[in-house]
PDB file of C-alpha atoms in Angstrom:
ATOM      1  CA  UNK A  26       0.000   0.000   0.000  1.00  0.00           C
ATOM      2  CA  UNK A  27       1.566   3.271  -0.929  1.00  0.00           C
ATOM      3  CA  UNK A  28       1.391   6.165   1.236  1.00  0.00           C
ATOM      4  CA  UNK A  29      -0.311   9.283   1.185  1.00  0.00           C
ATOM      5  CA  UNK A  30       1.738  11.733  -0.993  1.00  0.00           C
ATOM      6  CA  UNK A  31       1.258  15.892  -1.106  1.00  0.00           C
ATOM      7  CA  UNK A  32       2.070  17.613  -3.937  1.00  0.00           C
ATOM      8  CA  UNK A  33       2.773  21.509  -4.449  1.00  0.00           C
ATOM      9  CA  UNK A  34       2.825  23.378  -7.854  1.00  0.00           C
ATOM     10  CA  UNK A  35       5.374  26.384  -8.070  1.00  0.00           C
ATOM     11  CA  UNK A  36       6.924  28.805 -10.621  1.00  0.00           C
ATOM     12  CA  UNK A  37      10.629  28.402 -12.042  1.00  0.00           C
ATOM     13  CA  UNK A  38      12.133  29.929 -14.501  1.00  0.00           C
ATOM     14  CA  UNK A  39      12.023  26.786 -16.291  1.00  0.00           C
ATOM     15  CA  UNK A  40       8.304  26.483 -16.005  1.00  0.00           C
ATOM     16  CA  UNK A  41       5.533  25.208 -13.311  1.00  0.00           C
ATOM     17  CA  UNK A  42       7.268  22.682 -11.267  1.00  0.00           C
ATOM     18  CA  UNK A  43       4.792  20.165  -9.425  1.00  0.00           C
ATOM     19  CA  UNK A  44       6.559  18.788  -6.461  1.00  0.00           C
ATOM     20  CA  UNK A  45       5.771  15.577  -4.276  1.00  0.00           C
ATOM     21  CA  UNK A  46       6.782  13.895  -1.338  1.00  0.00           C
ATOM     22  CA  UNK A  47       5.466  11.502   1.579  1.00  0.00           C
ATOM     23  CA  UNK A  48       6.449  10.846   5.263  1.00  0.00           C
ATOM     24  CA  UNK A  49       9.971   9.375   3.710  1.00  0.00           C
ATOM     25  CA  UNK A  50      10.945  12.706   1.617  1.00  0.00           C
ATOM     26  CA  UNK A  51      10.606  13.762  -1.856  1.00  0.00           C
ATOM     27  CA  UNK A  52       9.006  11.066  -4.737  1.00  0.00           C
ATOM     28  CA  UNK A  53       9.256  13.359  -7.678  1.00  0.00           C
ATOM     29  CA  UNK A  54       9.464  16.740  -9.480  1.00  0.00           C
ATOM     30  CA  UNK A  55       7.592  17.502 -12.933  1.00  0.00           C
ATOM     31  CA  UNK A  56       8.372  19.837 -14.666  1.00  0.00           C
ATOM     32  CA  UNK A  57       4.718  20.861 -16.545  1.00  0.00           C
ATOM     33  CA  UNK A  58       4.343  21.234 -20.417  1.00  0.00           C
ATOM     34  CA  UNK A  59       1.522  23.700 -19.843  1.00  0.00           C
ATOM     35  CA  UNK A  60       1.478  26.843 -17.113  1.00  0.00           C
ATOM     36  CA  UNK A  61      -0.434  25.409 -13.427  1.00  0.00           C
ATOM     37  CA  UNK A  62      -1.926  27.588 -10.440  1.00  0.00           C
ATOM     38  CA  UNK A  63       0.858  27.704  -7.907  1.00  0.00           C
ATOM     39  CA  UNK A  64       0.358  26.200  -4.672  1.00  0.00           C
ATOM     40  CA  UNK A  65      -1.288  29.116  -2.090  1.00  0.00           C
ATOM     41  CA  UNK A  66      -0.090  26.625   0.519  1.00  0.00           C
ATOM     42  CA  UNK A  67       2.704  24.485   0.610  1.00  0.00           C
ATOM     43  CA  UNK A  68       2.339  20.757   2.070  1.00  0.00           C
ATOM     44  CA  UNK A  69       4.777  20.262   4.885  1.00  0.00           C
ATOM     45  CA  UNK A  70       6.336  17.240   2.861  1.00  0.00           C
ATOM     46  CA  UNK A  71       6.835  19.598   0.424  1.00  0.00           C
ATOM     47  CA  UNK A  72       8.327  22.828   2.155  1.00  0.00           C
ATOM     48  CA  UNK A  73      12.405  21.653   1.847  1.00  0.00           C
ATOM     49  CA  UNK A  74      12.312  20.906  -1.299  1.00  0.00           C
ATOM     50  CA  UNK A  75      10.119  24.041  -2.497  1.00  0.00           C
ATOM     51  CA  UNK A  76      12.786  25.953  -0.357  1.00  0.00           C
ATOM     52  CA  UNK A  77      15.905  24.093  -1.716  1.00  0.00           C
ATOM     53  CA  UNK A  78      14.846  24.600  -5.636  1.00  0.00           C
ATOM     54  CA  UNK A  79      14.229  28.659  -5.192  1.00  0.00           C
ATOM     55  CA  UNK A  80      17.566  28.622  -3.627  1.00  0.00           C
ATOM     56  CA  UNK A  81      18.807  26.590  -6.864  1.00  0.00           C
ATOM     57  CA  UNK A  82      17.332  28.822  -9.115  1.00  0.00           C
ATOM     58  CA  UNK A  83      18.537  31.933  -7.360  1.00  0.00           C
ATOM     59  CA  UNK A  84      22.143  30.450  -8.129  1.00  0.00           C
ATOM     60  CA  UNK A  85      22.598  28.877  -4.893  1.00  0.00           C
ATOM     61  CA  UNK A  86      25.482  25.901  -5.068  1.00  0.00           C
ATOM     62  CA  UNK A  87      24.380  22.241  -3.725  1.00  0.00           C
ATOM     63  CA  UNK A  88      20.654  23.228  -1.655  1.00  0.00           C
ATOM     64  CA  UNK A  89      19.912  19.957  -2.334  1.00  0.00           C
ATOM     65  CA  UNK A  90      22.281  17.902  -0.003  1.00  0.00           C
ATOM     66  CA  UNK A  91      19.952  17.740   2.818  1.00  0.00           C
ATOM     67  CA  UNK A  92      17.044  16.862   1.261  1.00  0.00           C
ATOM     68  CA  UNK A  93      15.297  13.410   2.258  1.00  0.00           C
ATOM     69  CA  UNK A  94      14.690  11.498  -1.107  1.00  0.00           C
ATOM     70  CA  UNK A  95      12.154   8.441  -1.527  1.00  0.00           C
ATOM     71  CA  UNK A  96      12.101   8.016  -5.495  1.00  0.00           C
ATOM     72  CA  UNK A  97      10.920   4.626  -6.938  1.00  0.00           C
ATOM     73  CA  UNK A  98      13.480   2.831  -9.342  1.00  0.00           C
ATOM     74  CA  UNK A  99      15.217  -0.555  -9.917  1.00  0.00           C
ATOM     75  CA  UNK A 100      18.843  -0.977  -7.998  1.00  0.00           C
ATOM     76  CA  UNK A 101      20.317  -0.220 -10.793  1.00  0.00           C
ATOM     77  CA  UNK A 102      18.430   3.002 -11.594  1.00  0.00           C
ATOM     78  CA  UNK A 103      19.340   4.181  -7.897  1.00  0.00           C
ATOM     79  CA  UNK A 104      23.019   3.317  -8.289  1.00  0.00           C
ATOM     80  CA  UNK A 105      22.550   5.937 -11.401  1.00  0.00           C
ATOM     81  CA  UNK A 106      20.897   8.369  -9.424  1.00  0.00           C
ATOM     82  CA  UNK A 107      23.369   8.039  -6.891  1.00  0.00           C
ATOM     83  CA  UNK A 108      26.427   8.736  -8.476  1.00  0.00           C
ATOM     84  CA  UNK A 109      24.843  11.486 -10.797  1.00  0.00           C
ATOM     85  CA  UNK A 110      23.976  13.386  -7.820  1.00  0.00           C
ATOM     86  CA  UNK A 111      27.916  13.568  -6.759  1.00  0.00           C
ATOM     87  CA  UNK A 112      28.277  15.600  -9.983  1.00  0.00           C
ATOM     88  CA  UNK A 113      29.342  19.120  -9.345  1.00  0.00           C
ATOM     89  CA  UNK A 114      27.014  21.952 -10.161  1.00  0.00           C
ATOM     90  CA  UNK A 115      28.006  23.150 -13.496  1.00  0.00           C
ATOM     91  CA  UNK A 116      29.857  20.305 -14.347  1.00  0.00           C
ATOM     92  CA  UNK A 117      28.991  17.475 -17.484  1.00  0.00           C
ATOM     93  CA  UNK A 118      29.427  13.844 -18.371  1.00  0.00           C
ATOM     94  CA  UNK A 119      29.022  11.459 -20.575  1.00  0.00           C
ATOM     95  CA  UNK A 120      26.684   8.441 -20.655  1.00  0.00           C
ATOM     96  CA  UNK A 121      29.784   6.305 -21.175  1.00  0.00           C
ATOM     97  CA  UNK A 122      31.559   8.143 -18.635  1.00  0.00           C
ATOM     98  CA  UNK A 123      28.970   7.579 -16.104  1.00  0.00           C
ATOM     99  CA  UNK A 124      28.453   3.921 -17.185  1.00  0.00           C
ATOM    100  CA  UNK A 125      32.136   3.135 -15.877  1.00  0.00           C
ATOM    101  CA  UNK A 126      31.591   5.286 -12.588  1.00  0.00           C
ATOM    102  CA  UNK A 127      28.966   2.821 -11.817  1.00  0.00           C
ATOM    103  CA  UNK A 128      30.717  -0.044 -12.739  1.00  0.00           C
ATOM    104  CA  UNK A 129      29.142  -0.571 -15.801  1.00  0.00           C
ATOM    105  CA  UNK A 130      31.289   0.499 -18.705  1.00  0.00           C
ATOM    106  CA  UNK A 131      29.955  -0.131 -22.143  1.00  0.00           C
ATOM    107  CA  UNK A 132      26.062   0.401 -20.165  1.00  0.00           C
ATOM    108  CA  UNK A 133      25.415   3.966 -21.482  1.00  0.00           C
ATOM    109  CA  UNK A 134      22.128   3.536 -23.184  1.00  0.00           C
ATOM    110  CA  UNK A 135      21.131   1.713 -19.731  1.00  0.00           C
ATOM    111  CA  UNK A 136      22.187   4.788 -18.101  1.00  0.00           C
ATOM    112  CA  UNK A 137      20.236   6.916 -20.521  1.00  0.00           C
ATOM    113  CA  UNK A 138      17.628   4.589 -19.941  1.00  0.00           C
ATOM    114  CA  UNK A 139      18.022   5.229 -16.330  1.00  0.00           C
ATOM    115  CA  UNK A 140      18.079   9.241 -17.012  1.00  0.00           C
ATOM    116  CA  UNK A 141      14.958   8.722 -18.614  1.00  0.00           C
ATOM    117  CA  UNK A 142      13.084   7.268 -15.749  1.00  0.00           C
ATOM    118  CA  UNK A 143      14.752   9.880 -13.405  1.00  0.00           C
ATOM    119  CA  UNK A 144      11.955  11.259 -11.156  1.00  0.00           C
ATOM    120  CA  UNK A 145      13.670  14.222  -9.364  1.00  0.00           C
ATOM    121  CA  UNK A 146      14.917  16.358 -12.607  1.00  0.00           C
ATOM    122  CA  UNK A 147      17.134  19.002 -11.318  1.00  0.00           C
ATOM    123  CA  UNK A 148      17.965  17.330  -8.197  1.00  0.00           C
ATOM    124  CA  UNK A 149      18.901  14.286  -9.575  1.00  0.00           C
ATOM    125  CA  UNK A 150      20.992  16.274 -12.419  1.00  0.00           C
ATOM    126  CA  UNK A 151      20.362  13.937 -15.558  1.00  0.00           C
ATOM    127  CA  UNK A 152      20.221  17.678 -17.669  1.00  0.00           C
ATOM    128  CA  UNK A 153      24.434  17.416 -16.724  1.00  0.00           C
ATOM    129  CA  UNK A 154      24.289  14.183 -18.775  1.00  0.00           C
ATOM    130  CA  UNK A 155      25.446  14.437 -22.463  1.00  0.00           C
ATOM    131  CA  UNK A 156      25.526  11.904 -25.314  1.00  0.00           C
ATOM    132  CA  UNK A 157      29.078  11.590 -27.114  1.00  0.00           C
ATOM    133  CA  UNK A 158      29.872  14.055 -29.000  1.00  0.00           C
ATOM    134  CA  UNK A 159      27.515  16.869 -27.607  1.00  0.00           C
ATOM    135  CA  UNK A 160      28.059  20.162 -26.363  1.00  0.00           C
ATOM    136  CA  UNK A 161      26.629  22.999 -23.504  1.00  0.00           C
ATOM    137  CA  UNK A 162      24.974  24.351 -26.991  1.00  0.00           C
ATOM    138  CA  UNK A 163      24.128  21.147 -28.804  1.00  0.00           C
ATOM    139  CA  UNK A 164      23.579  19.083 -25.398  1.00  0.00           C
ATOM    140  CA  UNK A 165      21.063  16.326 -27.398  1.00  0.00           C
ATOM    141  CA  UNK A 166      17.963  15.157 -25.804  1.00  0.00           C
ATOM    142  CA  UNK A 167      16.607  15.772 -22.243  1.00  0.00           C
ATOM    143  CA  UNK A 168      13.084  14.415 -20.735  1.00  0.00           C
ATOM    144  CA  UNK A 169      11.678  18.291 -20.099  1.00  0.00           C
ATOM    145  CA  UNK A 170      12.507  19.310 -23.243  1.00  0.00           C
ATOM    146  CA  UNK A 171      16.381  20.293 -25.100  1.00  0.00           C
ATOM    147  CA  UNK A 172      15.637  24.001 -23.867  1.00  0.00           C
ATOM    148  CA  UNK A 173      15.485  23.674 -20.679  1.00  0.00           C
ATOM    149  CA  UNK A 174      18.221  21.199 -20.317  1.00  0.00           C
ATOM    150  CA  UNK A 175      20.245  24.462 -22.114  1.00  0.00           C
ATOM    151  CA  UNK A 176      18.518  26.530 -19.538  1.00  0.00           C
ATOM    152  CA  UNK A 177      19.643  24.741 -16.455  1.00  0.00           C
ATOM    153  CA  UNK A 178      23.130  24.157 -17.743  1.00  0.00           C
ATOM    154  CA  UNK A 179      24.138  27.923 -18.716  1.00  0.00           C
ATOM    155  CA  UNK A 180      22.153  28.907 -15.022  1.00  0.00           C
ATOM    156  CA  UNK A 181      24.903  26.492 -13.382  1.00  0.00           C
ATOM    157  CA  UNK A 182      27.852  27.749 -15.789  1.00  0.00           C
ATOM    158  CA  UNK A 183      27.001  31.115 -14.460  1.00  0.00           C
ATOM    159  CA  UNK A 184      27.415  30.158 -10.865  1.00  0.00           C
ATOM    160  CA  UNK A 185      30.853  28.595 -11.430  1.00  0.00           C
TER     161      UNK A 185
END
């Protein structure tokens, strides 16, 4: 039986962000194709991570290292997650490259797989995931869209 979850809606510069967590932290963060009402009040599951993405967006470095997490996602999803979240704000990779951090080499389109499925965008940094061959201007494909993966890479660069 799953437990209850909350959800808040909130403005980013990268669109309306629905947030949700339960008793055991955060589940997941959409980001929304089309604009939402913002949350008038914020679930108290909700609060640190609302709290730790304006402080990412306002160019803070690493507000997300406190933050209890409680996504969904085979082991080796989670050892993806894992190690992608030890990658330094402003900083890229490559699917390969994070395929061998994991212990995996030659596993990059399970990794992209596993960016894919990724339910805490931004927090769990898949955006600082590029195929071969890509660049910060040409950074390929990105489950919230190619812009915003731009977006959220040049806001990092900026901070660094």
């Amino acid at each position: 039986m799953k437990t209850q979850e909350r959800s808040a809606i909130i403005p980013s510069p990268i669109g309306s962000l629905r947030i949700s967590a339960g008793p055991k932290g955060l589940r997941s963060i959409s980001v929304l194709t089309v604009p939402a009402k913002t949350a008038t009040a914020i679930p108290e599951e909700c609060r640190a991570a609302v709290q730790a993405l304006q402080k990412y967006f306002e160019g803070a470095e690493n507000p997300f290292s406190n933050l209890k997490l409680d996504a969904e996602g085979t082991d080796f999803e989670k050892l993806v997650w894992k190690a992608l979240s030890k990658l330094k704000s402003g900083s890229v990779m490559t699917y390969g490259e994070l395929a061998e951090q994991v212990g995996h080499p030659g596993a990059a389109r399970a990794v992209g797989t596993a960016m894919r499925k990724n339910p805490l965008p931004i927090i769990v940094p898949c955006h600082r995931v590029l195929a071969s061959g890509a660049t910060r201007e040409e950074p390929g494909e990105y489950a919230c869209g190619t812009a915003k993966k731009k977006w959220l890479l040049k806001h990092e660069e900026k901070g660094n």
